[in-house]
Coordinates of C-alpha atoms and ligand atoms in Angstrom, one line a residue:
X1 CA 22.8 5.9 13.5
X2 CA 25.6 6.8 11.1
X3 CA 24.5 9.8 9.0
X4 CA 26.2 11.2 5.9
X5 CA 24.3 14.3 4.9
X6 CA 24.1 15.6 1.3
X7 CA 26.4 18.4 0.3
X8 CA 23.5 20.4 -1.1
X9 CA 19.8 19.7 -0.6
X10 CA 17.7 19.3 -3.8
X11 CA 14.6 20.5 -1.9
X12 CA 14.5 23.9 -3.6
X13 CA 14.3 22.3 -7.0
X14 CA 11.3 20.1 -6.1
X15 CA 7.9 21.3 -7.6
X16 CA 5.6 21.0 -4.6
X17 CA 2.8 22.8 -6.6
X18 CA 2.6 19.8 -9.0
X19 CA 3.3 16.7 -7.0
X20 CA 2.8 13.4 -8.8
X21 CA 3.1 10.0 -7.3
X22 CA 6.7 8.9 -6.9
X23 CA 8.6 11.1 -9.4
X24 CA 10.6 13.1 -6.9
X25 CA 12.9 11.6 -4.2
X26 CA 14.1 13.3 -1.1
X27 CA 17.7 13.9 -0.3
X28 CA 18.6 10.9 1.8
X29 CA 18.1 7.1 2.0
X30 CA 18.8 4.3 4.5
X31 CA 20.9 1.4 3.6
X32 CA 21.4 -1.7 5.7
X33 CA 23.2 -4.9 4.6
X34 CA 22.9 -8.5 5.5
X35 CA 26.2 -10.3 5.1
X36 CA 27.8 -13.4 6.7
X37 CA 24.6 -14.2 8.6
X38 CA 23.9 -10.8 10.1
X39 CA 22.1 -7.6 9.5
X40 CA 24.5 -4.7 10.0
X41 CA 23.6 -1.3 11.6
X42 CA 21.6 0.8 9.2
X43 CA 23.2 4.0 7.7
X44 CA 21.8 7.1 6.3
X45 CA 23.4 8.7 3.2
X46 CA 22.6 10.6 0.1
X47 CA 19.8 9.2 -2.2
X48 CA 21.9 7.7 -5.0
X49 CA 22.2 4.6 -7.3
X50 CA 23.1 1.4 -5.6
X51 CA 25.9 -0.7 -7.1
X52 CA 25.0 -4.3 -7.8
X53 CA 26.2 -7.4 -9.6
X54 CA 24.5 -8.1 -13.0
X55 CA 24.1 -11.6 -11.6
X56 CA 22.3 -10.4 -8.5
X57 CA 19.6 -12.9 -7.5
X58 CA 17.1 -10.1 -7.0
X59 CA 17.3 -9.2 -10.7
X60 CA 17.1 -12.8 -12.0
X61 CA 14.7 -14.6 -9.7
X62 CA 12.9 -11.7 -8.1
X63 CA 13.9 -12.3 -4.5
X64 CA 12.7 -8.9 -3.4
X65 CA 10.0 -7.5 -1.2
X66 CA 8.8 -4.0 -0.3
X67 CA 6.6 -1.9 1.8
X68 CA 4.8 1.4 1.5
X69 CA 3.7 3.8 4.2
X70 CA 3.3 7.6 4.7
X71 CA 4.3 10.5 6.9
X72 CA 1.9 13.5 7.1
X73 CA 2.4 17.1 8.1
X74 CA 0.1 18.2 10.9
X75 CA -2.5 20.7 9.7
X76 CA -2.4 22.7 13.0
X77 CA 1.0 22.1 14.4
X78 CA 3.1 21.4 11.3
X79 CA 4.7 18.4 13.0
X80 CA 5.4 15.3 10.9
X81 CA 3.8 12.0 11.9
X82 CA 4.2 8.5 10.6
X83 CA 1.1 6.3 10.3
X84 CA 1.0 2.8 11.7
X85 CA 4.6 1.8 10.8
X86 CA 4.5 -1.1 13.3
X87 CA 2.1 -2.8 11.0
X88 CA 4.4 -2.4 8.0
X89 CA 7.3 -3.7 10.1
X90 CA 5.2 -6.9 10.9
X91 CA 4.2 -7.3 7.3
X92 CA 7.8 -6.9 6.0
X93 CA 8.8 -9.7 8.3
X94 CA 6.0 -11.9 6.9
X95 CA 7.0 -11.1 3.3
X96 CA 10.7 -11.7 4.0
X97 CA 9.8 -15.1 5.6
X98 CA 7.9 -16.1 2.5
X99 CA 10.8 -15.4 0.2
X100 CA 13.5 -16.9 2.4
X101 CA 14.9 -13.5 3.2
X102 CA 16.5 -13.2 6.7
X103 CA 14.0 -11.3 8.9
X104 CA 15.0 -7.9 10.0
X105 CA 14.5 -6.8 13.6
X106 CA 11.3 -4.6 13.8
X107 CA 13.0 -2.1 16.0
X108 CA 15.8 -1.5 13.4
X109 CA 13.2 -0.9 10.7
X110 CA 11.1 1.4 12.8
X111 CA 14.1 3.4 14.1
X112 CA 15.6 3.7 10.6
X113 CA 12.3 5.1 9.1
X114 CA 11.9 7.5 12.0
X115 CA 15.5 8.8 11.6
X116 CA 15.2 9.2 7.9
X117 CA 11.8 11.0 8.0
X118 CA 13.2 13.3 10.8
X119 CA 16.2 14.2 8.7
X120 CA 14.1 14.8 5.5
X121 CA 11.0 16.2 7.2
X122 CA 11.2 19.4 5.2
X123 CA 10.2 17.2 2.3
X124 CA 6.8 16.4 3.8
X125 CA 4.2 18.4 1.8
X126 CA 1.7 20.5 3.7
X127 CA -1.5 20.1 1.7
X128 CA -4.2 17.8 3.1
X129 CA -4.0 14.4 1.4
X130 CA -0.4 14.9 0.3
X131 CA 2.3 13.0 2.2
X132 CA 5.9 11.9 2.3
X133 CA 5.6 8.4 1.0
X134 CA 8.2 5.9 2.5
X135 CA 9.3 3.1 0.4
X136 CA 11.4 0.3 2.0
X137 CA 12.7 -2.5 -0.2
X138 CA 14.8 -5.6 0.6
X139 CA 16.7 -7.1 -2.3
X140 CA 18.9 -10.1 -2.7
X141 CA 22.4 -8.8 -3.7
X142 CA 24.4 -12.0 -4.2
X143 CA 25.6 -12.5 -7.7
X144 CA 24.9 -16.2 -8.5
X145 CA 22.9 -18.1 -11.1
X146 CA 21.7 -21.1 -9.0
X147 CA 18.0 -20.9 -8.0
X148 CA 18.5 -20.6 -4.2
X149 CA 18.2 -17.9 -1.5
X150 CA 20.9 -15.3 -1.7
X151 CA 23.6 -15.1 0.9
X152 CA 23.5 -11.3 1.1
X153 CA 20.8 -8.7 1.1
X154 CA 20.3 -5.0 1.3
X155 CA 17.5 -3.0 2.9
X156 CA 17.0 0.4 1.2
X157 CA 14.5 3.0 2.5
X158 CA 13.9 6.2 0.6
X159 CA 11.1 8.8 0.6
X160 CA 9.1 10.7 -2.0
X161 CA 6.7 13.6 -1.5
X162 CA 3.4 12.6 -3.2
X163 CA -0.1 13.6 -4.0
X164 CA -2.9 11.2 -3.5
X165 CA -2.8 8.3 -5.9
X166 CA -6.1 9.0 -7.6
X167 CA -5.9 12.8 -7.1
X168 CA -6.1 13.4 -10.9
X169 CA -9.2 11.4 -11.4
X170 CA -11.3 12.1 -8.3
X171 CA -14.3 10.4 -10.0
X172 CA -15.5 7.0 -9.0
X173 CA -13.6 4.1 -10.4
X174 CA -14.7 1.7 -13.1
X175 CA -13.4 -1.8 -12.4
X176 CA -13.1 -4.8 -14.7
X177 CA -13.7 -8.1 -12.9
X178 CA -10.8 -10.2 -14.3
X179 CA -12.0 -13.6 -15.3
X180 CA -8.9 -14.8 -17.2
X181 CA -5.7 -13.6 -15.5
X182 CA -4.9 -14.4 -11.9
X183 CA -3.0 -12.2 -9.4
X184 CA -2.6 -14.8 -6.6
X185 CA -3.5 -18.5 -6.0
X186 CA -3.8 -20.6 -2.9
X187 CA -0.3 -21.5 -1.7
X188 CA 1.2 -18.6 -3.6
X189 CA 2.5 -15.3 -2.4
X190 CA -0.7 -13.1 -2.5
X191 CA -0.4 -12.1 1.2
X192 CA 3.2 -11.0 0.8
X193 CA 4.3 -7.7 -0.6
X194 CA 6.7 -9.1 -3.3
X195 CA 7.8 -7.4 -6.4
X196 CA 6.8 -10.5 -8.4
X197 CA 3.1 -10.0 -7.3
X198 CA 3.2 -6.7 -9.1
X199 CA 5.0 -7.9 -12.3
X200 CA 2.3 -10.4 -13.1
X201 CA -0.4 -7.7 -13.0
X202 CA 1.1 -5.3 -15.4
X203 CA -0.1 -6.9 -18.6
X204 CA -3.7 -7.5 -17.4
X205 CA -3.9 -3.9 -16.0
X206 CA -2.6 -2.5 -19.2
X207 CA -5.2 -4.4 -21.2
X208 CA -8.0 -3.3 -19.0
X209 CA -6.9 0.4 -19.0
X210 CA -6.7 0.2 -22.8
X211 CA -10.3 -1.1 -22.8
X212 CA -11.4 2.0 -20.7
X213 CA -11.4 0.6 -17.2
X214 CA -9.6 2.3 -14.3
X215 CA -8.5 -0.8 -12.5
X216 CA -8.9 -4.6 -12.3
X217 CA -11.1 -6.3 -9.7
X218 CA -9.1 -9.5 -9.0
X219 CA -11.1 -12.6 -8.5
X220 CA -9.9 -15.9 -6.9
X221 CA -7.5 -17.9 -9.0
X222 CA -9.5 -21.1 -9.1
X223 CA -13.1 -20.3 -10.0
X224 CA -12.8 -16.6 -10.9
X225 CA -16.1 -16.1 -9.0
X226 CA -15.0 -14.7 -5.6
X227 CA -13.8 -11.2 -5.1
X228 CA -10.2 -10.6 -3.9
X229 CA -8.8 -7.1 -4.4
X230 CA -9.2 -4.0 -6.5
X231 CA -5.8 -3.5 -8.2
X232 CA -3.4 -2.6 -5.4
X233 CA -6.2 -1.9 -2.9
X234 CA -8.4 -4.0 -0.7
X235 CA -12.1 -3.8 -1.5
X236 CA -15.2 -3.1 0.6
X237 CA -19.0 -3.4 -0.2
X238 CA -21.9 -2.0 1.8
X239 CA -24.7 -4.6 1.4
X240 CA -27.8 -3.3 3.2
X241 CA -26.5 -2.1 6.6
X242 CA -23.5 -4.4 6.7
X243 CA -20.0 -3.7 5.4
X244 CA -18.4 -6.7 3.8
X245 CA -14.7 -7.3 2.7
X246 CA -13.1 -10.5 1.5
X247 CA -11.5 -12.4 4.3
X248 CA -7.8 -12.8 4.4
X249 CA -6.9 -16.3 3.4
X250 CA -3.4 -16.2 1.9
X251 CA -4.3 -14.8 -1.5
X252 CA -5.2 -11.3 -0.2
X253 CA -2.7 -8.7 0.9
X254 CA -3.5 -7.7 4.5
X255 CA -3.7 -4.0 4.0
X256 CA -3.0 -1.5 6.8
X257 CA -5.7 0.7 5.4
X258 CA -8.1 -2.3 5.3
X259 CA -7.4 -2.9 9.0
X260 CA -7.9 0.8 9.8
X261 CA -11.2 1.0 7.9
X262 CA -12.5 -2.1 9.8
X263 CA -11.4 -0.6 13.2
X264 CA -13.1 2.8 12.5
X265 CA -16.3 1.2 11.2
X266 CA -16.6 -1.2 14.2
X267 CA -15.9 1.7 16.6
X268 CA -19.0 3.4 15.1
X269 CA -21.1 0.3 15.6
X270 CA -21.3 -0.5 11.9
X271 CA -21.6 -4.2 11.4
X272 CA -18.6 -5.5 9.4
X273 CA -18.0 -9.0 8.0
X274 CA -14.8 -10.5 6.7
X275 CA -16.0 -13.3 4.4
X276 CA -15.9 -14.7 0.9
X277 CA -17.8 -12.4 -1.6
X278 CA -19.3 -14.1 -4.6
X279 CA -19.6 -12.0 -7.8
X280 CA -23.2 -13.4 -8.3
X281 CA -24.0 -12.1 -4.8
X282 CA -23.2 -8.6 -6.0
X283 CA -25.2 -9.0 -9.2
X284 CA -28.2 -10.1 -7.0
X285 CA -27.7 -7.4 -4.5
X286 CA -27.7 -4.8 -7.3
X287 CA -31.0 -6.2 -8.6
X288 CA -32.5 -6.2 -5.1
X289 CA -31.3 -2.7 -4.4
X290 CA -29.2 -3.7 -1.4
X291 CA -25.8 -3.0 -3.0
X292 CA -25.3 0.5 -1.5
X293 CA -21.6 1.3 -1.9
X294 CA -18.2 0.0 -2.8
X295 CA -14.7 1.4 -2.2
X296 CA -11.1 0.5 -2.4
X297 CA -8.6 1.0 0.4
X298 CA -4.8 1.4 0.3
X299 CA -2.0 3.6 1.6
X300 CA -1.5 5.3 -1.8
X301 CA -5.1 6.1 -2.4
X302 CA -6.6 6.1 1.2
X303 CA -10.2 5.2 0.3
X304 CA -11.7 5.6 -3.2
X305 CA -15.3 5.1 -4.3
X306 CA -16.1 2.6 -7.0
X307 CA -18.9 3.5 -9.4
X308 CA -19.2 0.4 -11.7
X309 CA -17.8 -3.1 -12.0
X310 CA -17.9 -5.0 -15.3
X311 CA -18.5 -8.7 -14.8
X312 CA -18.8 -11.1 -17.7
X313 CA -19.7 -8.2 -20.0
X314 CA -22.3 -6.5 -17.9
X315 CA -21.9 -3.6 -15.6
X316 CA -22.8 -3.8 -11.9
X317 CA -23.7 -0.1 -11.1
X318 CA -23.4 1.3 -7.7
X319 CA -26.0 3.9 -6.7
X320 CA -25.2 7.6 -7.1
X321 CA -23.2 9.1 -4.3
X322 CA -25.3 9.9 -1.3
X323 CA -24.9 11.9 1.9
X324 CA -24.7 8.8 4.2
X325 CA -22.0 7.1 2.1
X326 CA -19.3 5.7 4.3
X327 CA -16.4 6.2 1.9
X328 CA -16.2 10.1 2.2
X329 CA -16.7 9.9 6.0
X330 CA -13.9 7.3 6.3
X331 CA -11.7 9.4 4.1
X332 CA -12.2 12.4 6.4
X333 CA -11.6 10.4 9.5
X334 CA -8.4 8.7 8.3
X335 CA -7.0 12.0 6.9
X336 CA -8.0 13.8 10.1
X337 CA -6.1 11.3 12.2
X338 CA -3.1 11.3 9.8
X339 CA -2.9 15.1 9.7
X340 CA -3.3 15.4 13.5
X341 CA -6.7 17.1 13.3
X342 CA -8.6 14.4 15.1
X343 CA -7.7 12.5 18.3
X344 CA -5.4 9.6 17.7
X345 CA -7.5 7.1 19.8
X346 CA -5.6 4.0 18.6
X347 CA -2.1 5.3 18.9
X348 CA -1.6 5.0 15.2
X349 CA 0.7 8.1 14.8
X350 CA 4.3 8.5 15.6
X351 CA 5.5 12.1 15.8
X352 CA 8.9 12.7 14.3
X353 CA 10.5 15.2 16.7
X354 CA 13.2 17.8 16.2
Ligands
PLP1 C1 0.1 -2.7 -0.6 C2 -1.1 -3.4 -1.1 C3 -2.5 -3.1 -0.6 C4 -2.8 -2.0 0.4 O1 -2.1 -2.2 1.6 P1 -2.0 -1.0 2.6 O2 -1.2 -1.5 3.7 O3 -3.3 -0.5 3.0 O4 -1.2 0.1 1.8 C5 -3.5 -3.9 -1.1 N1 -3.3 -4.8 -2.1 C6 -2.1 -5.1 -2.5 C7 -1.9 -6.2 -3.6 C8 -1.0 -4.4 -2.1 O5 0.2 -4.7 -2.6

């Protein structure tokens, strides 16, 4: 891969004692162009602004998709490892396909990320829970005003040393079940990681945060009675002895963390169901004392416990944290695998050598 290194690294200026989420960017980025019907070889160069036409189709009609994954520094060996990037490669292809973006070879994507993280591995923080976040985006670059797929695209991949998303507020989340606004509808783009899926959530999230909630609990777009996702996280409930999460059906983002949680729980013999979850079922389970636990799952936040959910003006309250809660155990297992402390039984990690 063609690599142009920065003249001087910015690493010494980065404040690793006070990491936020996504306010510092590492030295280099990958760029890869699609022109005249082909994806070119990716290149690595300095992290810098990208020139683009003011008429770029990405800017006007939102033809842009992204991904998010993390690399972790090993607690014992200091080596840097990427978590399940094959899943992100697959999902990027699905997202591209939904928005008429020419699909990129998985190998090119995986190799480009590996090379980039290897080059900037000094930027991977060393505290447990912190990570080098990898953000790939694909944008339509053609300048044109017709509403049609762009003829040219650019893949950009850059990295950012981050703390955990909810590191500041390690308390349990208070969600507002959103009964007016909709994130995704059947036939829409809910399963794809598109920029537009995020744009439509800004206003409802802002309103909810102003009303004192931490996040929104998205409900289905038709009846607003079925649970879909908790903000940018998939959601889980422990009902009696069974763990339940909404089934993927086109409106829910197939999270890599969601899949990892299901894999780990099933491995421990904990019954898991992927099915529709009715809000009234949660209200009833709370009354019956069978609603044990709820948590969100996503790359940025790993797993985060939920304390309360406001639905139609009333709070559904989860029981106080207890010793046999699954969420803290899952958190330790996932982080343990990511930081190379636990055996990687599922070949989830890719070590970045050199
Ligand atoms: C990215 C994302 C998630 C979490 O997916 P992970 O692969 O676990 O990071 C969940 N919901 C939405 C809407 C997302 O965009």
